[in-house]
Amino acid sequence: MATLLESGAALEKVGTGAVWSEGPVWLADRSAIRYSDIRTNRILEFSEQTGELSVITDEANNTNGRTLDLEGNLIECSHRLRAVQKRVGDDITVLVDSWQGVRLNSPNDVVVKSDGTIWFTDPAYGIESPDEGLPGEREYGDRWLFRFDPASGELRPAVTDTRAPNGLAFSPDESRLYVADSSTENEPDSGHHIRVYDIVDGRLAKDGRIFAAIEHGVPDGFRVDVDGNVWTSAHDGVHVFSPSGELLESIAVPEVTANLCFGGPDGRTLYITASTSLYRIRTTTTDCTWGRLHS
Ligand code: MG
């Protein structure tokens, strides 16, 4: 088995002062990690070049997860707007905020498939957790994962049987979709695992089953590397599972860990959002979407 961490790699704290850090993404043109501090309603950015942490906005509409679309635009989940939005500079366009005439709950995390469709989870943390958005009702009565086609405007539920869908990512060939179930966070004895679905016809998620259980807390955000390994957050740090669900590596992080992404000029630095702080560690691999997004 190849070593997943660079020889001598050590966890480094590079930024702090947040309350609940989430939703990191690498912005190559800024050599920076952009992420959310949901509970202070801020968006933060760590510059690799200067080592400085700056506040992009303190009126962030409680953004959570983010990614890049095929054109390199930022796609963000907003708890407060109950929407998925596109951000170009300071201009924000709501892409989708309702399904069949009722509002979404609070989009949490988002990925863009190679066909340009936007897949996002819609648990209820932003309408049911204090400080993460505004109180509200589950207007469609459940918590689903949706597929949105920005070309046609079509929004369809893609996964309806994960209790509290949170992080999500496709396998390198997009034949599988992984979805975190973080429901045990607020509902004891329920889900604390990553589920996996087969993708049929490029658009249907079928035959969901448990991929890996997280023993310390819950999985929140995660990424899949070029070999198909799943790098997931947990309360005690980061755990890496092979495509068959075998635990390959664990990285202890001293704060409850919510999300992670690959970054740096070569894509091999793992950035980790964990409660108050942003951490990083050098790896030997990168995100399976790296070539598509950053080449
Ligand atoms: Mg999340």
mmCIF file with all atom_site columns, N, CA and C and ligand atoms in Angstrom, residues 22 64 108-109 166-167 220-221 258-259, ligand 1:
data_model
loop_
_atom_site.group_PDB
_atom_site.id
_atom_site.type_symbol
_atom_site.label_atom_id
_atom_site.label_alt_id
_atom_site.label_comp_id
_atom_site.label_asym_id
_atom_site.label_entity_id
_atom_site.label_seq_id
_atom_site.pdbx_PDB_ins_code
_atom_site.Cartn_x
_atom_site.Cartn_y
_atom_site.Cartn_z
_atom_site.occupancy
_atom_site.B_iso_or_equiv
_atom_site.pdbx_formal_charge
_atom_site.auth_seq_id
_atom_site.auth_comp_id
_atom_site.auth_asym_id
_atom_site.auth_atom_id
_atom_site.pdbx_PDB_model_num
ATOM   1  N  N  . GLU A 1 22  ? -16.075 25.363 8.330  1.00 0.00 ? 22  GLU A N  1
ATOM   2  C  CA . GLU A 1 22  ? -16.660 24.396 7.381  1.00 0.00 ? 22  GLU A CA 1
ATOM   3  C  C  . GLU A 1 22  ? -16.364 24.850 5.947  1.00 0.00 ? 22  GLU A C  1
ATOM   4  N  N  . ASN A 1 64  ? -22.131 27.575 4.100  1.00 0.00 ? 64  ASN A N  1
ATOM   5  C  CA . ASN A 1 64  ? -21.551 26.345 4.629  1.00 0.00 ? 64  ASN A CA 1
ATOM   6  C  C  . ASN A 1 64  ? -20.596 25.774 3.577  1.00 0.00 ? 64  ASN A C  1
ATOM   7  N  N  . ASN A 1 108 ? -26.192 22.163 2.634  1.00 0.00 ? 108 ASN A N  1
ATOM   8  C  CA . ASN A 1 108 ? -25.066 21.980 3.538  1.00 0.00 ? 108 ASN A CA 1
ATOM   9  C  C  . ASN A 1 108 ? -23.750 21.828 2.804  1.00 0.00 ? 108 ASN A C  1
ATOM   10 N  N  . ASP A 1 109 ? -23.732 20.932 1.809  1.00 0.00 ? 109 ASP A N  1
ATOM   11 C  CA . ASP A 1 109 ? -22.484 20.693 1.084  1.00 0.00 ? 109 ASP A CA 1
ATOM   12 C  C  . ASP A 1 109 ? -22.820 20.397 -0.368 1.00 0.00 ? 109 ASP A C  1
ATOM   13 N  N  . ASN A 1 166 ? -25.106 14.903 4.601  1.00 0.00 ? 166 ASN A N  1
ATOM   14 C  CA . ASN A 1 166 ? -24.205 16.006 4.928  1.00 0.00 ? 166 ASN A CA 1
ATOM   15 C  C  . ASN A 1 166 ? -23.131 16.120 3.852  1.00 0.00 ? 166 ASN A C  1
ATOM   16 N  N  . GLY A 1 167 ? -21.912 15.620 4.080  1.00 0.00 ? 167 GLY A N  1
ATOM   17 C  CA . GLY A 1 167 ? -20.906 15.665 3.032  1.00 0.00 ? 167 GLY A CA 1
ATOM   18 C  C  . GLY A 1 167 ? -21.270 14.730 1.887  1.00 0.00 ? 167 GLY A C  1
ATOM   19 N  N  . ASP A 1 220 ? -18.690 14.447 8.505  1.00 0.00 ? 220 ASP A N  1
ATOM   20 C  CA . ASP A 1 220 ? -19.324 15.660 7.986  1.00 0.00 ? 220 ASP A CA 1
ATOM   21 C  C  . ASP A 1 220 ? -18.866 15.774 6.532  1.00 0.00 ? 220 ASP A C  1
ATOM   22 N  N  . GLY A 1 221 ? -17.915 16.629 6.232  1.00 0.00 ? 221 GLY A N  1
ATOM   23 C  CA . GLY A 1 221 ? -17.431 16.717 4.849  1.00 0.00 ? 221 GLY A CA 1
ATOM   24 C  C  . GLY A 1 221 ? -16.305 15.742 4.581  1.00 0.00 ? 221 GLY A C  1
ATOM   25 N  N  . ALA A 1 258 ? -14.711 19.148 10.872 1.00 0.00 ? 258 ALA A N  1
ATOM   26 C  CA . ALA A 1 258 ? -15.952 19.213 10.098 1.00 0.00 ? 258 ALA A CA 1
ATOM   27 C  C  . ALA A 1 258 ? -15.764 18.952 8.616  1.00 0.00 ? 258 ALA A C  1
ATOM   28 N  N  . ASN A 1 259 ? -14.617 19.353 8.059  1.00 0.00 ? 259 ASN A N  1
ATOM   29 C  CA . ASN A 1 259 ? -14.485 19.226 6.612  1.00 0.00 ? 259 ASN A CA 1
ATOM   30 C  C  . ASN A 1 259 ? -13.022 19.330 6.225  1.00 0.00 ? 259 ASN A C  1
HETATM 31 MG MG . MG  B 2 .   ? -21.303 19.705 6.338  1.00 0.00 ? 1   MG  B MG 1
#
